[in-house]
PDB file of C-alpha atoms in Angstrom:
ATOM      1  CA  MET A  20     -43.506 -11.474   7.290  1.00  0.00           C
ATOM      2  CA  GLN A  21     -43.218  -9.990  10.958  1.00  0.00           C
ATOM      3  CA  ARG A  22     -40.842 -12.594  11.915  1.00  0.00           C
ATOM      4  CA  LEU A  23     -38.577 -11.602   9.372  1.00  0.00           C
ATOM      5  CA  LYS A  24     -39.244  -7.785  10.385  1.00  0.00           C
ATOM      6  CA  THR A  25     -38.367  -8.625  13.477  1.00  0.00           C
ATOM      7  CA  ARG A  26     -35.104 -10.824  12.375  1.00  0.00           C
ATOM      8  CA  ARG A  27     -34.246  -7.972  10.045  1.00  0.00           C
ATOM      9  CA  ARG A  28     -34.060  -5.067  12.761  1.00  0.00           C
ATOM     10  CA  ARG A  29     -32.233  -6.997  15.163  1.00  0.00           C
ATOM     11  CA  ASN A  30     -29.541  -7.643  12.693  1.00  0.00           C
ATOM     12  CA  ARG A  31     -29.237  -4.067  12.000  1.00  0.00           C
ATOM     13  CA  ARG A  32     -28.670  -3.497  15.865  1.00  0.00           C
ATOM     14  CA  LEU A  33     -26.315  -6.358  16.127  1.00  0.00           C
ATOM     15  CA  ALA A  34     -24.647  -4.657  12.817  1.00  0.00           C
ATOM     16  CA  LEU A  35     -24.610  -1.074  14.266  1.00  0.00           C
ATOM     17  CA  ALA A  36     -23.407  -1.966  17.804  1.00  0.00           C
ATOM     18  CA  ALA A  37     -20.360  -4.136  16.262  1.00  0.00           C
ATOM     19  CA  THR A  38     -19.489  -1.056  13.897  1.00  0.00           C
ATOM     20  CA  ALA A  39     -19.545   0.865  17.485  1.00  0.00           C
ATOM     21  CA  LEU A  40     -17.300  -1.341  19.415  1.00  0.00           C
ATOM     22  CA  SER A  41     -14.673  -1.483  16.244  1.00  0.00           C
ATOM     23  CA  VAL A  42     -14.837   2.099  16.094  1.00  0.00           C
ATOM     24  CA  MET A  43     -14.486   2.228  20.100  1.00  0.00           C
ATOM     25  CA  ALA A  44     -11.154   0.075  20.011  1.00  0.00           C
ATOM     26  CA  ILE A  45      -9.739   1.783  17.128  1.00  0.00           C
ATOM     27  CA  VAL A  46      -9.694   4.874  19.275  1.00  0.00           C
ATOM     28  CA  LEU A  47      -8.558   3.231  22.093  1.00  0.00           C
ATOM     29  CA  LEU A  48      -5.717   1.300  20.644  1.00  0.00           C
ATOM     30  CA  ALA A  49      -4.710   4.621  18.785  1.00  0.00           C
ATOM     31  CA  ARG A  50      -5.116   6.862  22.451  1.00  0.00           C
ATOM     32  CA  PHE A  51      -3.154   3.554  24.460  1.00  0.00           C
ATOM     33  CA  VAL A  52      -1.345   1.131  22.987  1.00  0.00           C
ATOM     34  CA  VAL A  53       0.118   2.301  19.385  1.00  0.00           C
ATOM     35  CA  GLY A  54       0.960   5.169  17.669  1.00  0.00           C
ATOM     36  CA  ALA A  55       2.015   6.123  13.877  1.00  0.00           C
ATOM     37  CA  LYS A  56       3.766   8.987  12.365  1.00  0.00           C
ATOM     38  CA  VAL A  57       5.771   9.617   9.030  1.00  0.00           C
ATOM     39  CA  VAL A  58       9.315  10.281   9.513  1.00  0.00           C
ATOM     40  CA  SER A  59      10.295  13.976   7.730  1.00  0.00           C
ATOM     41  CA  SER A  60      13.381  13.723   8.623  1.00  0.00           C
ATOM     42  CA  ASP A  61      16.857  11.806   6.913  1.00  0.00           C
ATOM     43  CA  CYS A  62      18.467  11.811  10.503  1.00  0.00           C
ATOM     44  CA  MET A  63      17.816   7.898  10.577  1.00  0.00           C
ATOM     45  CA  TYR A  64      18.878   7.133   7.119  1.00  0.00           C
ATOM     46  CA  PRO A  65      19.301   5.005   5.843  1.00  0.00           C
ATOM     47  CA  SER A  66      16.870   2.208   8.529  1.00  0.00           C
ATOM     48  CA  ILE A  67      14.429   5.043   8.474  1.00  0.00           C
ATOM     49  CA  GLN A  68      14.001   7.359   5.135  1.00  0.00           C
ATOM     50  CA  PRO A  69      11.846  10.628   4.826  1.00  0.00           C
ATOM     51  CA  GLY A  70       8.324   9.398   3.863  1.00  0.00           C
ATOM     52  CA  ASP A  71       8.249   6.392   5.452  1.00  0.00           C
ATOM     53  CA  LEU A  72       5.596   5.426   8.229  1.00  0.00           C
ATOM     54  CA  ILE A  73       6.763   4.409  11.622  1.00  0.00           C
ATOM     55  CA  VAL A  74       4.350   2.513  13.746  1.00  0.00           C
ATOM     56  CA  TYR A  75       5.445   2.731  17.832  1.00  0.00           C
ATOM     57  CA  SER A  76       4.390   0.825  20.714  1.00  0.00           C
ATOM     58  CA  LYS A  77       2.779   3.100  23.694  1.00  0.00           C
ATOM     59  CA  LEU A  78       2.853   0.241  26.117  1.00  0.00           C
ATOM     60  CA  ASP A  79       6.337  -0.615  26.353  1.00  0.00           C
ATOM     61  CA  LEU A  80       8.584   2.309  27.042  1.00  0.00           C
ATOM     62  CA  ALA A  81      11.704   0.692  28.914  1.00  0.00           C
ATOM     63  CA  ALA A  82      13.646   1.919  26.044  1.00  0.00           C
ATOM     64  CA  ASP A  83      17.271  -0.025  25.695  1.00  0.00           C
ATOM     65  CA  ARG A  84      20.546   0.343  24.296  1.00  0.00           C
ATOM     66  CA  GLY A  85      19.676  -0.386  20.221  1.00  0.00           C
ATOM     67  CA  ASP A  86      16.391   0.414  20.609  1.00  0.00           C
ATOM     68  CA  ILE A  87      14.684   3.671  17.724  1.00  0.00           C
ATOM     69  CA  VAL A  88      12.555   5.853  19.902  1.00  0.00           C
ATOM     70  CA  VAL A  89      10.130   8.202  18.901  1.00  0.00           C
ATOM     71  CA  PHE A  90      10.043  11.164  21.795  1.00  0.00           C
ATOM     72  CA  SER A  91       8.525  14.464  22.482  1.00  0.00           C
ATOM     73  CA  ARG A  92      10.859  17.512  22.491  1.00  0.00           C
ATOM     74  CA  GLN A  93      10.070  21.517  21.695  1.00  0.00           C
ATOM     75  CA  GLY A  94       8.392  21.169  17.811  1.00  0.00           C
ATOM     76  CA  GLY A  95       7.075  17.549  17.639  1.00  0.00           C
ATOM     77  CA  ASP A  96       7.970  14.483  18.146  1.00  0.00           C
ATOM     78  CA  THR A  97      11.592  13.326  17.021  1.00  0.00           C
ATOM     79  CA  VAL A  98      13.117   9.214  16.326  1.00  0.00           C
ATOM     80  CA  LYS A  99      16.304   8.146  17.536  1.00  0.00           C
ATOM     81  CA  ARG A 100      18.644   5.552  18.395  1.00  0.00           C
ATOM     82  CA  VAL A 101      19.341   5.055  21.897  1.00  0.00           C
ATOM     83  CA  ILE A 102      22.998   4.739  22.515  1.00  0.00           C
ATOM     84  CA  GLY A 103      23.114   4.797  26.201  1.00  0.00           C
ATOM     85  CA  VAL A 104      20.952   4.155  29.306  1.00  0.00           C
ATOM     86  CA  ALA A 105      21.339   5.469  32.882  1.00  0.00           C
ATOM     87  CA  GLY A 106      25.210   4.758  33.758  1.00  0.00           C
ATOM     88  CA  ASP A 107      26.336   4.566  30.898  1.00  0.00           C
ATOM     89  CA  GLU A 108      29.728   6.622  29.973  1.00  0.00           C
ATOM     90  CA  ILE A 109      29.667   8.118  25.992  1.00  0.00           C
ATOM     91  CA  ARG A 110      32.130   9.591  24.621  1.00  0.00           C
ATOM     92  CA  ILE A 111      31.852  10.478  20.577  1.00  0.00           C
ATOM     93  CA  ASP A 112      35.608  11.292  18.976  1.00  0.00           C
ATOM     94  CA  VAL A 113      34.388  14.346  16.774  1.00  0.00           C
ATOM     95  CA  ALA A 114      36.901  13.167  14.218  1.00  0.00           C
ATOM     96  CA  SER A 115      35.993   9.727  13.529  1.00  0.00           C
ATOM     97  CA  GLY A 116      32.402   9.728  14.318  1.00  0.00           C
ATOM     98  CA  GLU A 117      33.295   6.910  16.822  1.00  0.00           C
ATOM     99  CA  VAL A 118      30.769   6.408  19.525  1.00  0.00           C
ATOM    100  CA  CYS A 119      32.819   4.789  22.796  1.00  0.00           C
ATOM    101  CA  ARG A 120      29.610   3.263  25.543  1.00  0.00           C
ATOM    102  CA  ASN A 121      31.457   2.358  29.059  1.00  0.00           C
ATOM    103  CA  GLY A 122      35.233   2.254  27.053  1.00  0.00           C
ATOM    104  CA  GLN A 123      33.782   0.315  24.625  1.00  0.00           C
ATOM    105  CA  PRO A 124      33.735   1.263  21.125  1.00  0.00           C
ATOM    106  CA  LEU A 125      30.066   0.673  19.582  1.00  0.00           C
ATOM    107  CA  GLU A 126      29.466  -1.880  16.641  1.00  0.00           C
ATOM    108  CA  GLU A 127      27.226   0.411  15.001  1.00  0.00           C
ATOM    109  CA  PRO A 128      25.984  -1.839  11.526  1.00  0.00           C
ATOM    110  CA  TYR A 129      23.104   0.458  10.917  1.00  0.00           C
ATOM    111  CA  VAL A 130      25.504   3.593  10.340  1.00  0.00           C
ATOM    112  CA  THR A 131      26.813   3.974   7.020  1.00  0.00           C
ATOM    113  CA  LEU A 132      27.614   7.627   7.044  1.00  0.00           C
ATOM    114  CA  ARG A 133      30.193   8.317   9.055  1.00  0.00           C
ATOM    115  CA  GLY A 134      32.112  11.527   9.085  1.00  0.00           C
ATOM    116  CA  GLU A 135      32.787  14.543  11.840  1.00  0.00           C
ATOM    117  CA  THR A 136      29.763  14.622  14.300  1.00  0.00           C
ATOM    118  CA  GLY A 137      30.547  18.210  15.257  1.00  0.00           C
ATOM    119  CA  GLU A 138      32.243  18.964  19.167  1.00  0.00           C
ATOM    120  CA  SER A 139      33.888  16.115  20.731  1.00  0.00           C
ATOM    121  CA  GLN A 140      31.090  14.786  23.334  1.00  0.00           C
ATOM    122  CA  ALA A 141      31.435  12.927  26.996  1.00  0.00           C
ATOM    123  CA  ALA A 142      28.212  12.254  28.988  1.00  0.00           C
ATOM    124  CA  LYS A 143      27.586   9.843  31.754  1.00  0.00           C
ATOM    125  CA  VAL A 144      23.812   9.160  31.093  1.00  0.00           C
ATOM    126  CA  PRO A 145      22.054  10.438  34.928  1.00  0.00           C
ATOM    127  CA  ALA A 146      19.094   8.451  35.987  1.00  0.00           C
ATOM    128  CA  GLY A 147      15.762   8.662  33.992  1.00  0.00           C
ATOM    129  CA  CYS A 148      17.209   9.218  31.038  1.00  0.00           C
ATOM    130  CA  LEU A 149      18.518   7.778  28.084  1.00  0.00           C
ATOM    131  CA  LEU A 150      20.710   9.649  25.018  1.00  0.00           C
ATOM    132  CA  ALA A 151      19.818   9.346  21.763  1.00  0.00           C
ATOM    133  CA  MET A 152      21.592   9.839  18.444  1.00  0.00           C
ATOM    134  CA  GLY A 153      20.078   9.976  15.117  1.00  0.00           C
ATOM    135  CA  ASP A 154      21.772   7.199  12.304  1.00  0.00           C
ATOM    136  CA  ASN A 155      22.580   9.399   9.519  1.00  0.00           C
ATOM    137  CA  ARG A 156      25.980  10.823  11.186  1.00  0.00           C
ATOM    138  CA  PRO A 157      27.429  13.435   8.705  1.00  0.00           C
ATOM    139  CA  ALA A 158      23.412  14.797   8.798  1.00  0.00           C
ATOM    140  CA  PRO A 159      23.557  18.957   9.656  1.00  0.00           C
ATOM    141  CA  ALA A 160      21.876  18.800  13.199  1.00  0.00           C
ATOM    142  CA  ASP A 161      19.649  15.970  13.556  1.00  0.00           C
ATOM    143  CA  GLY A 162      21.876  12.912  12.857  1.00  0.00           C
ATOM    144  CA  ARG A 163      24.729  14.094  14.476  1.00  0.00           C
ATOM    145  CA  MET A 164      23.095  15.836  17.453  1.00  0.00           C
ATOM    146  CA  VAL A 165      23.049  13.906  20.572  1.00  0.00           C
ATOM    147  CA  GLU A 166      20.062  14.682  23.013  1.00  0.00           C
ATOM    148  CA  MET A 167      19.482  13.512  26.844  1.00  0.00           C
ATOM    149  CA  VAL A 168      15.848  12.250  26.690  1.00  0.00           C
ATOM    150  CA  PHE A 169      13.994  12.028  30.386  1.00  0.00           C
ATOM    151  CA  GLN A 170      11.870   9.794  30.448  1.00  0.00           C
ATOM    152  CA  ALA A 171       8.617  11.318  30.312  1.00  0.00           C
ATOM    153  CA  GLN A 172       9.481  12.460  26.993  1.00  0.00           C
ATOM    154  CA  LEU A 173       9.776   9.193  26.166  1.00  0.00           C
ATOM    155  CA  ARG A 174       6.844   8.227  23.617  1.00  0.00           C
ATOM    156  CA  GLY A 175       7.847   4.935  22.859  1.00  0.00           C
ATOM    157  CA  LYS A 176       9.543   2.286  21.079  1.00  0.00           C
ATOM    158  CA  VAL A 177       8.987   1.829  16.847  1.00  0.00           C
ATOM    159  CA  ILE A 178       8.182  -2.043  16.224  1.00  0.00           C
ATOM    160  CA  LEU A 179       7.487  -1.402  12.557  1.00  0.00           C
ATOM    161  CA  VAL A 180       8.791   0.221   9.680  1.00  0.00           C
ATOM    162  CA  LEU A 181       6.542   0.706   6.033  1.00  0.00           C
ATOM    163  CA  HIS A 182       9.211   2.062   3.685  1.00  0.00           C
ATOM    164  CA  ARG A 183       7.102   4.288   1.281  1.00  0.00           C
ATOM    165  CA  GLU A 184       8.650   4.309  -2.383  1.00  0.00           C
ATOM    166  CA  GLY A 185       8.813   7.440  -4.285  1.00  0.00           C
ATOM    167  CA  TYR A 186       8.392   9.572  -1.625  1.00  0.00           C
TER     168      TYR A 186
END
């Protein structure tokens, strides 16, 4: 009988320790490895729609052209696609919505809605920065607004999109 009580106590301690370790691992993962966000804007439509849940890696901050990134800006986090990295020259034609990088038009199969993008713009991306733009170019502000993102503002690269129906 005594042996059974001792075994039960040991099993409870082991279960408690395993639970505590699991909780600590989840907290560490959420703090340092991955992040999640429910998207509220339509600036990345149709790739990412309002209500979709994105998971992003906080470890890999070396974003490249075409990557979807999460970055901080005044008022909260934003999700956009990288269209230029340090040294790239970007030109956006207002009439066609065409984006050229280093003199070459970008192939953007993810952009299904085109239209005027506001004012024509040209920029050279400085060191330590990225140029990001939403996929939904006709969107009133978010989609067509080109944003210079400092490396320090980058929160992570999107690694998973979970589409939520009926949001």
